[in-house]
Coordinates of C-alpha atoms in Angstrom, one line a residue:
M196 CA -23.7 -3.2 -23.1
T197 CA -21.2 -5.8 -21.9
C198 CA -18.2 -4.5 -19.8
G199 CA -15.2 -6.0 -18.2
L200 CA -13.6 -5.1 -14.9
A201 CA -10.1 -5.8 -13.6
L202 CA -8.9 -5.4 -10.1
S203 CA -5.8 -6.4 -8.1
E204 CA -4.9 -7.6 -4.6
T205 CA -1.1 -8.0 -4.9
V206 CA -0.8 -4.3 -4.2
P207 CA -2.5 -1.8 -1.8
W208 CA -5.1 -0.6 -4.3
K209 CA -7.6 -3.0 -2.8
S210 CA -11.0 -1.4 -3.1
L211 CA -11.0 -2.4 -6.7
T212 CA -8.9 -5.7 -5.8
S213 CA -6.4 -8.1 -7.9
T214 CA -8.1 -9.3 -11.0
F215 CA -9.3 -8.8 -14.5
H216 CA -13.1 -8.6 -14.7
H217 CA -15.3 -8.5 -17.7
A218 CA -19.0 -7.8 -17.8
R219 CA -22.2 -6.7 -19.9
R220 CA -23.7 -3.6 -18.2
A221 CA -25.0 -4.1 -14.6
N222 CA -26.5 -1.5 -12.3
N223 CA -23.9 -1.7 -9.6
T224 CA -20.3 -2.9 -9.9
S225 CA -18.1 -1.5 -7.1
A226 CA -15.9 -2.6 -4.3
D227 CA -15.8 -1.5 -0.7
S228 CA -12.9 0.3 1.0
S229 CA -11.7 -3.0 2.6
G230 CA -11.2 -4.6 -0.8
K231 CA -13.1 -7.7 0.2
H232 CA -16.3 -7.2 -1.7
L233 CA -17.2 -6.3 -5.3
S234 CA -20.8 -5.2 -5.1
Y235 CA -22.9 -6.7 -7.9
R236 CA -26.7 -6.5 -8.4
E237 CA -28.6 -8.9 -10.6
P238 CA -29.3 -7.1 -13.9
S239 CA -32.5 -5.5 -14.7
E240 CA -34.0 -3.5 -17.7
D241 CA -32.2 -0.3 -16.5
S242 CA -28.9 -2.1 -15.4
L243 CA -25.6 -0.5 -16.2
V244 CA -23.9 -3.9 -16.4
S245 CA -25.8 -7.0 -17.6
R246 CA -22.9 -9.5 -17.4
L247 CA -19.8 -9.6 -15.3
E248 CA -16.9 -12.1 -15.3
V249 CA -13.7 -12.0 -13.4
V250 CA -10.1 -12.8 -14.2
T251 CA -7.7 -13.0 -11.2
L252 CA -4.0 -13.7 -10.8
P253 CA -3.0 -17.1 -9.3
S254 CA -2.3 -17.0 -5.6
R255 CA 1.1 -18.3 -4.5
L256 CA 0.1 -18.1 -0.9
P257 CA -2.2 -20.5 1.0
G258 CA -5.8 -19.4 0.7
D259 CA -7.6 -17.5 -1.9
L260 CA -7.1 -13.8 -2.9
P261 CA -10.0 -11.7 -1.5
V262 CA -11.4 -11.1 -4.9
R263 CA -11.7 -14.8 -5.5
R264 CA -13.6 -15.3 -2.3
C265 CA -15.8 -12.4 -3.3
T266 CA -16.6 -13.9 -6.8
R267 CA -17.6 -17.1 -5.0
E268 CA -19.9 -15.3 -2.6
L269 CA -21.6 -13.4 -5.5
Q270 CA -21.5 -16.5 -7.7
L271 CA -19.6 -14.7 -10.6
P272 CA -17.6 -16.7 -13.1
V273 CA -13.9 -16.4 -12.4
H274 CA -10.9 -17.1 -14.6
E275 CA -7.3 -17.5 -13.7
W276 CA -4.7 -15.4 -15.7
P277 CA -3.5 -15.9 -18.4
H278 CA -6.9 -17.4 -19.3
T279 CA -9.4 -14.5 -19.8
G280 CA -12.7 -16.3 -20.5
P281 CA -14.9 -16.0 -23.5
V282 CA -13.7 -14.1 -26.5
G283 CA -15.7 -11.3 -28.2
Q284 CA -18.6 -11.4 -25.8
F285 CA -17.8 -8.1 -23.8
D286 CA -17.8 -4.5 -24.7
V287 CA -15.2 -3.0 -22.4
G288 CA -12.6 -4.3 -19.9
V289 CA -11.4 -2.6 -16.7
V290 CA -8.2 -3.2 -14.8
A291 CA -7.0 -1.9 -11.5
S292 CA -3.4 -2.6 -10.2
F293 CA -3.5 -5.9 -12.1
G294 CA 0.3 -6.0 -12.5
R295 CA 0.3 -7.6 -16.0
L296 CA 0.9 -6.0 -19.3
L297 CA -2.0 -6.6 -21.8
S298 CA -1.4 -7.4 -25.4
Q299 CA -2.9 -5.6 -28.3
D300 CA -4.8 -8.8 -29.3
L301 CA -6.5 -8.9 -25.8
I302 CA -7.4 -5.1 -25.8
L303 CA -8.9 -5.5 -29.3
Q304 CA -11.4 -8.1 -28.0
F305 CA -13.2 -5.2 -26.4
P306 CA -15.0 -2.7 -28.8
Y307 CA -14.6 0.1 -26.2
G308 CA -11.1 -1.0 -25.1
V309 CA -9.8 -1.6 -21.6
L310 CA -10.0 1.0 -18.9
N311 CA -7.4 1.4 -16.0
V312 CA -8.5 2.7 -12.6
H313 CA -5.1 4.2 -11.2
P314 CA -4.8 5.7 -7.7
S315 CA -2.7 8.7 -8.4
Y316 CA -3.1 12.0 -10.4
L317 CA -1.3 10.8 -13.5
P318 CA 1.4 11.4 -14.8
R319 CA 2.6 11.6 -11.2
W320 CA 3.4 8.1 -9.8
R321 CA 3.2 5.8 -12.7
G322 CA 3.8 2.3 -11.6
P323 CA 2.7 -0.4 -9.1
A324 CA 2.9 1.4 -5.8
P325 CA 1.5 4.9 -6.3
I326 CA -0.3 5.2 -2.9
V327 CA 2.9 4.1 -0.9
H328 CA 5.0 6.7 -2.8
T329 CA 2.5 9.5 -2.4
V330 CA 2.7 9.0 1.5
L331 CA 6.5 8.4 1.4
H332 CA 7.3 11.6 -0.3
G333 CA 4.8 13.6 1.7
D334 CA 2.6 14.7 -1.2
K335 CA -0.1 17.2 -0.2
V336 CA -2.4 16.2 -3.0
T337 CA -3.2 13.1 -5.0
G338 CA -6.1 11.7 -7.0
V339 CA -7.6 9.0 -9.1
T340 CA -7.1 8.6 -12.8
I341 CA -9.2 6.6 -15.2
M342 CA -7.3 6.0 -18.4
E343 CA -7.2 4.0 -21.5
I344 CA -4.9 1.0 -21.4
R345 CA -2.1 1.0 -24.1
P346 CA -0.8 -2.4 -25.3
K347 CA 2.5 -3.6 -23.4
R348 CA 2.8 -0.4 -21.4
F349 CA 1.9 0.7 -17.9
D350 CA 0.0 3.9 -17.0
V351 CA 0.8 5.9 -20.2
G352 CA -2.6 6.0 -22.0
P353 CA -4.9 8.9 -22.4
I354 CA -6.9 10.2 -19.5
I355 CA -10.7 9.6 -19.5
K356 CA -11.5 11.0 -16.1
Q357 CA -9.4 12.4 -13.3
E358 CA -10.2 13.8 -9.9
E359 CA -7.9 15.4 -7.3
I360 CA -8.1 15.1 -3.5
A361 CA -6.0 16.5 -0.5
V362 CA -3.9 14.0 1.3
P363 CA -4.9 14.4 5.1
P364 CA -2.1 15.2 7.4
H365 CA -0.5 12.2 9.1
C366 CA -2.3 9.9 6.8
T367 CA -1.0 6.3 6.3
A368 CA -1.0 4.5 3.0
Q369 CA -3.7 2.2 4.3
E370 CA -6.0 5.1 5.2
L371 CA -5.4 6.8 1.9
E372 CA -6.0 3.6 0.0
A373 CA -9.5 3.4 1.6
M374 CA -10.3 7.0 0.5
L375 CA -9.1 6.5 -3.1
S376 CA -10.8 3.2 -3.4
K377 CA -14.2 4.7 -2.7
M378 CA -13.4 7.6 -5.1
G379 CA -12.2 5.3 -7.8
A380 CA -15.2 3.1 -7.7
N381 CA -17.6 6.1 -8.0
M382 CA -15.6 7.5 -10.8
L383 CA -15.7 4.3 -12.7
I384 CA -19.4 3.9 -12.4
S385 CA -19.7 7.5 -13.7
V386 CA -17.5 6.7 -16.8
L387 CA -19.4 3.5 -17.6
K388 CA -22.7 5.3 -17.5
N389 CA -21.7 7.4 -20.4
L390 CA -18.9 5.5 -21.9
P391 CA -18.9 6.7 -25.5
E392 CA -19.1 10.3 -24.5
S393 CA -16.3 9.7 -21.9
L394 CA -14.1 8.1 -24.5
K395 CA -14.7 11.0 -26.9
N396 CA -13.4 13.4 -24.5
K397 CA -10.2 11.7 -23.5
K398 CA -7.0 13.5 -23.5
E399 CA -3.2 12.5 -23.7
Q400 CA -1.2 12.7 -20.5
P401 CA 1.1 15.7 -19.9
K402 CA 4.7 15.1 -20.8
E403 CA 5.8 17.2 -17.7
G404 CA 5.6 16.0 -14.2
V405 CA 6.1 12.3 -14.8
T406 CA 7.3 10.3 -11.8
F407 CA 7.6 6.7 -11.1
A408 CA 6.4 4.4 -8.2
P409 CA 8.4 1.2 -8.3
K410 CA 7.5 -1.7 -6.0
I411 CA 8.6 -1.7 -2.4
S412 CA 10.7 -4.5 -1.2
I413 CA 11.4 -5.6 2.4
A414 CA 14.8 -4.0 2.2
K415 CA 13.1 -0.6 2.4
S416 CA 11.8 -1.5 5.8
C417 CA 15.2 -1.3 7.4
I418 CA 15.6 1.9 9.3
K419 CA 18.9 3.7 8.6
W420 CA 19.5 5.5 11.8
E421 CA 22.6 7.3 10.6
E422 CA 20.8 8.6 7.4
Q423 CA 17.2 9.1 8.2
T424 CA 15.7 11.9 10.4
A425 CA 12.9 11.3 12.9
A426 CA 10.4 12.9 10.4
Q427 CA 11.6 10.5 7.5
V428 CA 11.3 7.4 9.8
I429 CA 7.7 8.3 10.8
Q430 CA 6.9 8.9 7.1
L431 CA 8.3 5.6 6.2
H432 CA 6.2 3.9 8.9
R433 CA 3.1 5.6 7.6
A434 CA 3.9 4.6 4.0
I435 CA 4.8 0.9 4.3
G436 CA 4.2 -0.1 8.0
S437 CA 1.0 -2.0 7.1
M438 CA 3.0 -4.2 4.5
F439 CA 6.4 -4.4 6.1
P440 CA 6.9 -3.4 9.7
L441 CA 10.1 -1.3 10.0
Q442 CA 13.1 -3.4 11.1
T443 CA 16.4 -2.9 12.9
L444 CA 19.1 -4.8 14.8
W445 CA 19.2 -5.2 18.6
K446 CA 22.5 -6.7 19.8
G447 CA 22.8 -8.9 16.6
S448 CA 19.1 -9.9 16.5
T449 CA 16.6 -8.6 13.9
V450 CA 13.6 -6.9 15.6
K451 CA 10.5 -5.3 14.2
L452 CA 9.2 -2.0 15.5
L453 CA 5.6 -1.1 15.7
G454 CA 3.6 1.9 16.9
F455 CA 5.8 4.9 16.0
V456 CA 5.0 8.2 17.7
E457 CA 6.3 11.7 17.0
V458 CA 8.0 12.9 20.2
D459 CA 5.9 16.1 20.0
N460 CA 2.8 13.9 20.7
I461 CA 4.4 12.2 23.7
P462 CA 3.0 13.6 26.9
G463 CA 5.8 15.1 29.2
F464 CA 8.6 14.4 26.6
A465 CA 8.9 18.1 25.6
D466 CA 9.5 19.0 29.3
Q467 CA 12.1 16.3 29.7
L468 CA 15.6 17.8 29.1
L469 CA 17.6 15.1 27.3
N470 CA 21.3 15.3 27.4
D471 CA 22.3 14.5 23.9
H472 CA 25.9 14.2 24.9
G473 CA 27.0 10.8 23.8
A474 CA 23.8 10.0 21.9
V475 CA 24.4 8.5 18.4
P476 CA 22.0 7.3 15.9
G477 CA 20.1 4.3 17.2
S478 CA 20.7 5.3 20.9
L479 CA 17.8 4.2 23.0
L480 CA 16.1 5.5 26.1
Y481 CA 12.9 4.6 28.1
H482 CA 10.5 7.3 28.7
K483 CA 8.7 6.2 31.9
A484 CA 5.7 8.7 31.9
S485 CA 4.5 7.6 28.5
Q486 CA 5.9 4.0 28.8
M487 CA 7.6 4.3 25.3
L488 CA 11.1 3.7 24.1
I489 CA 12.7 6.8 22.5
A490 CA 15.2 6.2 19.7
R491 CA 17.7 8.7 18.4
C492 CA 17.7 9.3 14.6
K493 CA 20.1 11.3 12.4
E494 CA 18.1 14.3 13.6
G495 CA 15.6 14.1 16.4
W496 CA 14.0 11.2 18.3
V497 CA 11.0 8.9 17.7
G498 CA 8.8 7.1 20.2
I499 CA 8.2 3.4 19.8
K500 CA 5.3 1.5 21.5
T501 CA 6.1 -2.1 20.6
V502 CA 9.2 -4.3 19.7
V503 CA 8.8 -7.8 18.1
L504 CA 11.7 -9.9 19.3
K505 CA 10.7 -13.6 19.1
K506 CA 7.3 -12.3 20.3
K507 CA 5.5 -8.9 20.6
L508 CA 6.8 -6.9 23.6
T509 CA 5.4 -3.7 24.9
A510 CA 8.0 -0.9 25.5
V511 CA 7.7 -1.6 29.2
D512 CA 8.3 -5.3 28.7
F513 CA 11.3 -4.7 26.4
Y514 CA 12.8 -2.2 28.9
N515 CA 12.4 -4.6 31.8
G516 CA 13.7 -7.6 29.9
Y517 CA 16.6 -6.0 27.9
M518 CA 17.4 -2.5 29.0
H519 CA 16.8 -2.2 32.8
S520 CA 20.2 -3.3 33.8
C521 CA 21.8 -0.4 31.8
F522 CA 19.6 2.2 33.3
R523 CA 19.4 1.3 37.0
K524 CA 21.3 4.3 38.1
N525 CA 20.1 7.0 35.7
S526 CA 17.3 6.5 33.1
R527 CA 18.4 9.7 31.2
T528 CA 22.1 8.7 30.6
I529 CA 23.0 7.5 27.1
H530 CA 24.5 3.9 27.2
Q531 CA 26.4 2.8 24.1
E532 CA 25.4 -0.8 24.5
C533 CA 21.7 0.1 24.5
R534 CA 21.1 1.1 21.0
F535 CA 19.5 -0.1 17.7
Q536 CA 21.8 -0.6 14.7
T537 CA 21.0 -0.5 11.0
L538 CA 20.0 -3.8 9.5
K539 CA 21.2 -4.4 5.9
L540 CA 19.0 -6.7 3.8
S541 CA 19.5 -7.6 0.2
T542 CA 17.7 -5.3 -2.1
T543 CA 16.9 -8.3 -4.3
K544 CA 13.1 -9.1 -4.7
K545 CA 11.7 -11.0 -1.8
T546 CA 9.3 -13.8 -2.4
L547 CA 5.6 -13.9 -1.2
K548 CA 6.6 -16.7 1.2
E549 CA 9.0 -14.4 2.9
R550 CA 6.3 -11.7 3.2
E551 CA 4.0 -14.3 4.7
I552 CA 6.8 -15.2 7.3
L553 CA 7.3 -11.5 8.0
A554 CA 3.6 -11.0 8.6
Q555 CA 3.4 -14.1 10.9
G556 CA 6.2 -12.8 13.1
V557 CA 4.2 -9.6 13.7
K558 CA 1.0 -11.4 14.5
Q559 CA 2.6 -13.5 17.2

């Protein structure tokens, strides 16, 4: 049997990575948790997939998408969307976070249709950013759904296979992505091994419990000190920190904050009696014992290890360079001039170029 595989790199669901692949049944088609490799073994008589071709989205950034590099290493044919390769030569298509609606004409090219590997327990978190929203909203459980693609609609087709998994405490979106990637790859192989029977047992999605997971923009990375509690800031960091470092204002300059820590995990902090008198959201202190900055939120405090202001600065360097003069007399006294302020960015969609600039700023 020929089968097609589609994976995407434009979003966090990377173990199955950004593309649209099609194939003929080969024994091993899977991606590792880093999203950089699609494992493929040369077909034999007992192979699951005998032919595999890939369709990927065009990259608007310098360099190839990881899936394109992978196809080159594995010497697999690759096509660039909207071109989808040979017509009528494959039995099934598979997409994962491809980010493009498929037409009925394209779906009908595959006798067994097109499957979608989606990293959530549908119908919860339909849309392009399910893993981020799972972490952002503090979900205790999530899962992977393999479903049938419907023309011109996202994530609404009948469920072919579905498995649930507990979200580990304090898990980041990046860590959860790695777990779901392996899970999804194994589920996909299981479905392909007995595809006619799997399709026969498909079921429609429940009408109850539908939620949506829209794309995350850079504007979401701006900490709202007056509105967000310490727990919410930590949760935001875990959800989007690997894509967009959280941002704020320091005396009119935009800074990025890295390495957030819950104050309960800061050695000695619980024993330090902070005088909240005069503290406002964004107020900043330096905790010498742990060498961390401590920032006041709407409720509670958060620890910060690193500040990016022109270049990466440890909390110690930032304190010595920008805060020391305020705290020479008393390091526990709140100083109104030593505070972060909420940065307001446009909620309009940022370009990939802006994302690249943002990432470069953090790497410096």
